PDB file of C-alpha atoms in Angstrom:
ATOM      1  CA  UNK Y 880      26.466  13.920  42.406  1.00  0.00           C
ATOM      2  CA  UNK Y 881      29.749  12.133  41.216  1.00  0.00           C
ATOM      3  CA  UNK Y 882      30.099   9.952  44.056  1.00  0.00           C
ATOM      4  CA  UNK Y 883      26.626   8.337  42.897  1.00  0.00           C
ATOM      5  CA  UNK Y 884      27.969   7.663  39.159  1.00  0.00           C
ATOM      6  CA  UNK Y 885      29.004   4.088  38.163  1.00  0.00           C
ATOM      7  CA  UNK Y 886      32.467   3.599  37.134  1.00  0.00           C
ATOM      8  CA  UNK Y 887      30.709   2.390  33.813  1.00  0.00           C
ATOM      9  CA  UNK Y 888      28.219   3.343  31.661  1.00  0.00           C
ATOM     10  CA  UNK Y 889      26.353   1.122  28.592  1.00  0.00           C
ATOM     11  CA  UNK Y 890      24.747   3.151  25.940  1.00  0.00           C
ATOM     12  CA  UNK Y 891      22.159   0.741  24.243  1.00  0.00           C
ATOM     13  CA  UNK Y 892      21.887   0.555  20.765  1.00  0.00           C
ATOM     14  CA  UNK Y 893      20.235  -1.917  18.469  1.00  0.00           C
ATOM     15  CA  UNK Y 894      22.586  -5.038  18.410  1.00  0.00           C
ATOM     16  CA  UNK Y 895      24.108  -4.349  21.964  1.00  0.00           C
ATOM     17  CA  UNK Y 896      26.038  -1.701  23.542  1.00  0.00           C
ATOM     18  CA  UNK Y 897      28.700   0.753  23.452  1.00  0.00           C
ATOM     19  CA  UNK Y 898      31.078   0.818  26.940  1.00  0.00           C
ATOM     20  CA  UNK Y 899      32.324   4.062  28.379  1.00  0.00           C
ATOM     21  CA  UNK Y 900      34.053   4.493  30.921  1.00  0.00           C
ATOM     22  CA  UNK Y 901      32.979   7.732  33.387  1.00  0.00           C
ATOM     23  CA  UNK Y 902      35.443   9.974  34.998  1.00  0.00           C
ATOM     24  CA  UNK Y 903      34.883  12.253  37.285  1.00  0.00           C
ATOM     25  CA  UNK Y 904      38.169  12.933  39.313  1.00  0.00           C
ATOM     26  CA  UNK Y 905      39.542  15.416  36.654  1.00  0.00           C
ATOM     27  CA  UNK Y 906      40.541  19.531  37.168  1.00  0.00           C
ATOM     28  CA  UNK Y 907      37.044  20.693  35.776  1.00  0.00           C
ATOM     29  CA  UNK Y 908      35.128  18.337  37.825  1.00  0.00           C
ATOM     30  CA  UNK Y 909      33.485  17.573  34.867  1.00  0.00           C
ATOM     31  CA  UNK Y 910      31.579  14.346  33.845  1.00  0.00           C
ATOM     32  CA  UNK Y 911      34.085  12.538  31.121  1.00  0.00           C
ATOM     33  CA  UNK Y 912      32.737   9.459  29.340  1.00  0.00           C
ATOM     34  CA  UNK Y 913      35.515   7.276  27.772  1.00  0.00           C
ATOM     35  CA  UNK Y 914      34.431   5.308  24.778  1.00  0.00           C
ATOM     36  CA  UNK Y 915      36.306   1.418  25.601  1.00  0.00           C
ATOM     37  CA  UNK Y 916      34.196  -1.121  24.005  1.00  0.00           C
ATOM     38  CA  UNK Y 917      31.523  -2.104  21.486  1.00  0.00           C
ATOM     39  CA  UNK Y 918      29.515  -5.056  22.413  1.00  0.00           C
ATOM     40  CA  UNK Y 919      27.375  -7.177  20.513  1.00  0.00           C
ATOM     41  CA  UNK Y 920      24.389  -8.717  22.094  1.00  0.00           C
ATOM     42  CA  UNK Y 921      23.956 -11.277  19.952  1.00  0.00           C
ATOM     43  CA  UNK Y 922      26.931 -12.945  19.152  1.00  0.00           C
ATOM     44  CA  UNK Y 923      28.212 -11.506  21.926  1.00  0.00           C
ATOM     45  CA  UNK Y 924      31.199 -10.253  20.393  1.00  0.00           C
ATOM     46  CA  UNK Y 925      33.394  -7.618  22.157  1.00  0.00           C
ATOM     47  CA  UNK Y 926      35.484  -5.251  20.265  1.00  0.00           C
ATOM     48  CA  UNK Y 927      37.607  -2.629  22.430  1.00  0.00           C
ATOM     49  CA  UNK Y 928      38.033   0.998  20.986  1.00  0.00           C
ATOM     50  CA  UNK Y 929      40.691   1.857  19.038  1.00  0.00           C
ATOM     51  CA  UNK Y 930      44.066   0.489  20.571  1.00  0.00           C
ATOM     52  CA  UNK Y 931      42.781   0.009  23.947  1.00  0.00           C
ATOM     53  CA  UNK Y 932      43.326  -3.048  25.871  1.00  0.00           C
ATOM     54  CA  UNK Y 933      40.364  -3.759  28.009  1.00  0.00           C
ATOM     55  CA  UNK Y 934      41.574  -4.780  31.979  1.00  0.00           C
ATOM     56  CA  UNK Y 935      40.008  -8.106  33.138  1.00  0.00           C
ATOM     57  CA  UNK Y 936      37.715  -6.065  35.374  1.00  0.00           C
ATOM     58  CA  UNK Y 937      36.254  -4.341  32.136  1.00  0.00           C
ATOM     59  CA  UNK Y 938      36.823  -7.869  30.743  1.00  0.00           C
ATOM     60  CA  UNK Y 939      34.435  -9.383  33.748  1.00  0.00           C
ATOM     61  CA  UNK Y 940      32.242  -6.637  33.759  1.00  0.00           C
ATOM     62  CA  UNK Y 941      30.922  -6.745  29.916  1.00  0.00           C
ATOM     63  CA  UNK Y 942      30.863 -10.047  30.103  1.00  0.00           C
ATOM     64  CA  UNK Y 943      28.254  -9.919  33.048  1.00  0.00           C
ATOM     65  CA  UNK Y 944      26.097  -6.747  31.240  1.00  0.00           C
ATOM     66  CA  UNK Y 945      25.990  -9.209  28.387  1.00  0.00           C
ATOM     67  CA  UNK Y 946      24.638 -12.231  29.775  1.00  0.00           C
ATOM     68  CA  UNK Y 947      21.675 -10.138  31.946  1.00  0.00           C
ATOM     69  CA  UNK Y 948      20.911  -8.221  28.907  1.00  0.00           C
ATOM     70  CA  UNK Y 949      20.347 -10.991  26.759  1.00  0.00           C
ATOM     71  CA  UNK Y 950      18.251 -12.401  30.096  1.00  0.00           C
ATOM     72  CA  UNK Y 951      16.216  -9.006  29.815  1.00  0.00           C
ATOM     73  CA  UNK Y 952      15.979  -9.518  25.852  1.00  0.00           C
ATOM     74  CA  UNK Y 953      14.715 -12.928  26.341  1.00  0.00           C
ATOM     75  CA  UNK Y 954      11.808 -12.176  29.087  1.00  0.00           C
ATOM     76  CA  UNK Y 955      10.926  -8.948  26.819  1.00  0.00           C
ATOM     77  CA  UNK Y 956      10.111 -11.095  23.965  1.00  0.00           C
ATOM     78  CA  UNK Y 957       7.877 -13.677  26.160  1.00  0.00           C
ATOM     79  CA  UNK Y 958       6.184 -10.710  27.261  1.00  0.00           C
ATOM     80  CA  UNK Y 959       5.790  -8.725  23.718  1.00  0.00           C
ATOM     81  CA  UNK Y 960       4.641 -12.134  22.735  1.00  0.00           C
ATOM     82  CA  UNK Y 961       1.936 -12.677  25.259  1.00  0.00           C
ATOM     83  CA  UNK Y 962       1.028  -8.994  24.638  1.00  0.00           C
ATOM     84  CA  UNK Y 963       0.489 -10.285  20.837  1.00  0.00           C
ATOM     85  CA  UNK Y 964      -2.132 -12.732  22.564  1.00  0.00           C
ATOM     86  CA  UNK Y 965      -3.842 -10.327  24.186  1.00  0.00           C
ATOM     87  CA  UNK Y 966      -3.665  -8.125  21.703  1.00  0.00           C
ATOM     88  CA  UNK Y 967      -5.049 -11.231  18.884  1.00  0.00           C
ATOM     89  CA  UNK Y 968      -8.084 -11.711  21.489  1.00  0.00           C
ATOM     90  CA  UNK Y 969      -9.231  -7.769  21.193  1.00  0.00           C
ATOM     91  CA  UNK Y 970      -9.189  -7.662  17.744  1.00  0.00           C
ATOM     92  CA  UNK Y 971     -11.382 -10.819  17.907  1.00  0.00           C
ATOM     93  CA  UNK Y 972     -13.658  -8.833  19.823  1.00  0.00           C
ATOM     94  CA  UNK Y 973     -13.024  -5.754  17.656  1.00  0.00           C
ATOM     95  CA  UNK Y 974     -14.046  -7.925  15.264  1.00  0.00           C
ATOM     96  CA  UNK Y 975     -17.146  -9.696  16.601  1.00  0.00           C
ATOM     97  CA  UNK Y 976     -18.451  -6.239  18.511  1.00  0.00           C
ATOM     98  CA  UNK Y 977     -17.088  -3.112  16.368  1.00  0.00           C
ATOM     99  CA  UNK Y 978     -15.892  -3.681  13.305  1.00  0.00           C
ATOM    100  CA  UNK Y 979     -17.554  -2.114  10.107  1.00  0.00           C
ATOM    101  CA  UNK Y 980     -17.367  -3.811   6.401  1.00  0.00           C
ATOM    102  CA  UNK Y 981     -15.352  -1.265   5.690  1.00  0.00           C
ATOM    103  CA  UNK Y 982     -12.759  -2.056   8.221  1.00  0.00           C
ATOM    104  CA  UNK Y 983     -12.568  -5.574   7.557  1.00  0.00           C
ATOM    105  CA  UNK Y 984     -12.201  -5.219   4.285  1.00  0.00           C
ATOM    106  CA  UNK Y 985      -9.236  -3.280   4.657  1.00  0.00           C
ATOM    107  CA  UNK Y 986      -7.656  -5.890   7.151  1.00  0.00           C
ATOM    108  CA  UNK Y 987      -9.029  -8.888   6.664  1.00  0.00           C
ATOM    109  CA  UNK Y 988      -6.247 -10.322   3.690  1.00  0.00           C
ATOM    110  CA  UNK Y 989      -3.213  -9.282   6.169  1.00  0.00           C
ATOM    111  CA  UNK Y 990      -5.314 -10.681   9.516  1.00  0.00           C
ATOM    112  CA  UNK Y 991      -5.816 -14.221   7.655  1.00  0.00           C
ATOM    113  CA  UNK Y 992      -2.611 -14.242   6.029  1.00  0.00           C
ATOM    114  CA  UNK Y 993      -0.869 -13.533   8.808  1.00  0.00           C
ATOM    115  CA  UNK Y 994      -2.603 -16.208  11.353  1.00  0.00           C
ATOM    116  CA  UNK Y 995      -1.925 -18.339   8.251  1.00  0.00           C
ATOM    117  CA  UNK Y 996       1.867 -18.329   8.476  1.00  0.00           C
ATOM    118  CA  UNK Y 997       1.818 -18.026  12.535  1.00  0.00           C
ATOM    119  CA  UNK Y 998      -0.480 -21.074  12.703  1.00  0.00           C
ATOM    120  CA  UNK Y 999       1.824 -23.107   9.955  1.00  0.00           C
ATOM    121  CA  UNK Y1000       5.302 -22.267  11.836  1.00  0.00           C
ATOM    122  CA  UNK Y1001       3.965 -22.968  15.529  1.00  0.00           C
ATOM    123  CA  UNK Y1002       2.298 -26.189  13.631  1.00  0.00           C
ATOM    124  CA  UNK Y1003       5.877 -27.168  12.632  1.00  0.00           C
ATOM    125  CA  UNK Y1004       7.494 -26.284  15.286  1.00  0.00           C
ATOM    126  CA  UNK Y1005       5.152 -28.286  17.813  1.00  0.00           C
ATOM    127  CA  UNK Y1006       6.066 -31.427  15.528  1.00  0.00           C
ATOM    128  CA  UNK Y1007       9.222 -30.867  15.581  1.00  0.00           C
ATOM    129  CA  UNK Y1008       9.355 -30.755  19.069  1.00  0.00           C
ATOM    130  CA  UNK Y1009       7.018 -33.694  19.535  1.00  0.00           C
ATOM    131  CA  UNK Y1010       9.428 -35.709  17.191  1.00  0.00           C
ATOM    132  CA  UNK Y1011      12.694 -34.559  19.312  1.00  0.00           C
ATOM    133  CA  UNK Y1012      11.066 -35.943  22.443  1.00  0.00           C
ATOM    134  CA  UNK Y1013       9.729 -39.112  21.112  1.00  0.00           C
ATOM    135  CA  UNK Y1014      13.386 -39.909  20.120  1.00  0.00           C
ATOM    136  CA  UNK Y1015      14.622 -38.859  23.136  1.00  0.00           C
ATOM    137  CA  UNK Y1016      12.318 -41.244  24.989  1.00  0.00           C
ATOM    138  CA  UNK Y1017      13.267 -44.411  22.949  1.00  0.00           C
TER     139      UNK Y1017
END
């Protein structure tokens, strides 16, 4: 089983990671984990345990964790979003098909408010964007 450990091991937490290192090549044969590192995800700040120095392989190999986990971040959020769509278009059939007075009058306020906001940022933002490209253009 050893043999088939990485050297490394992240432990996910909100913000990032915490870095061990694992040993395995000690008297009890025992799995060790080594705390070396704190990462942060988003700024993608590295802070190294205690007094330790981290080697430029540990250096290399954050570094890389760091940049594919924000990748993995990024493509989870397209994804939670276009669940959100998905999700927006059943409870438009909820809605439509299901729904009792009851039930939309318990959601209804939130729903409306909600779309409200959503519809006024993405409203902005497509400006925004619109504006940026028009001045990029002349």
């Amino acid at each position: 089983m050893s043999g088939d450990l990485p050297e490394y091991f992240f432990r996910i937490r909100e913000n990032g990671a915490v870095v061990f290192r694992i040993d395995t090549e000690n008297r009890q044969r025992r799995i060790e984990m080594e705390e070396i590192a704190v990462v942060n995800v988003k700024n993608g700040n590295v802070k190294p345990h205690g007094d330790r120095k981290l080697s430029p392989e540990e250096t290399r190999l954050i570094a890389k964790w760091t940049t594919e986990r924000q990748a993995l971040l990024a493509e989870r959020d397209i994804d939670d979003i276009l669940r959100a769509v998905d999700h927006m278009n059943m409870t438009t059939q909820w809605v439509q098909t299901r729904a009792t007075d009851a039930q939309l009058e318990q959601v209804t306020d939130n729903l409306l408010l909600s779309m409200h906001d959503l519809r006024t940022v993405l409203v902005r933002k497509k400006a925004e964007r619109i504006m940026k490209a028009e001045e990029a253009e002349g």
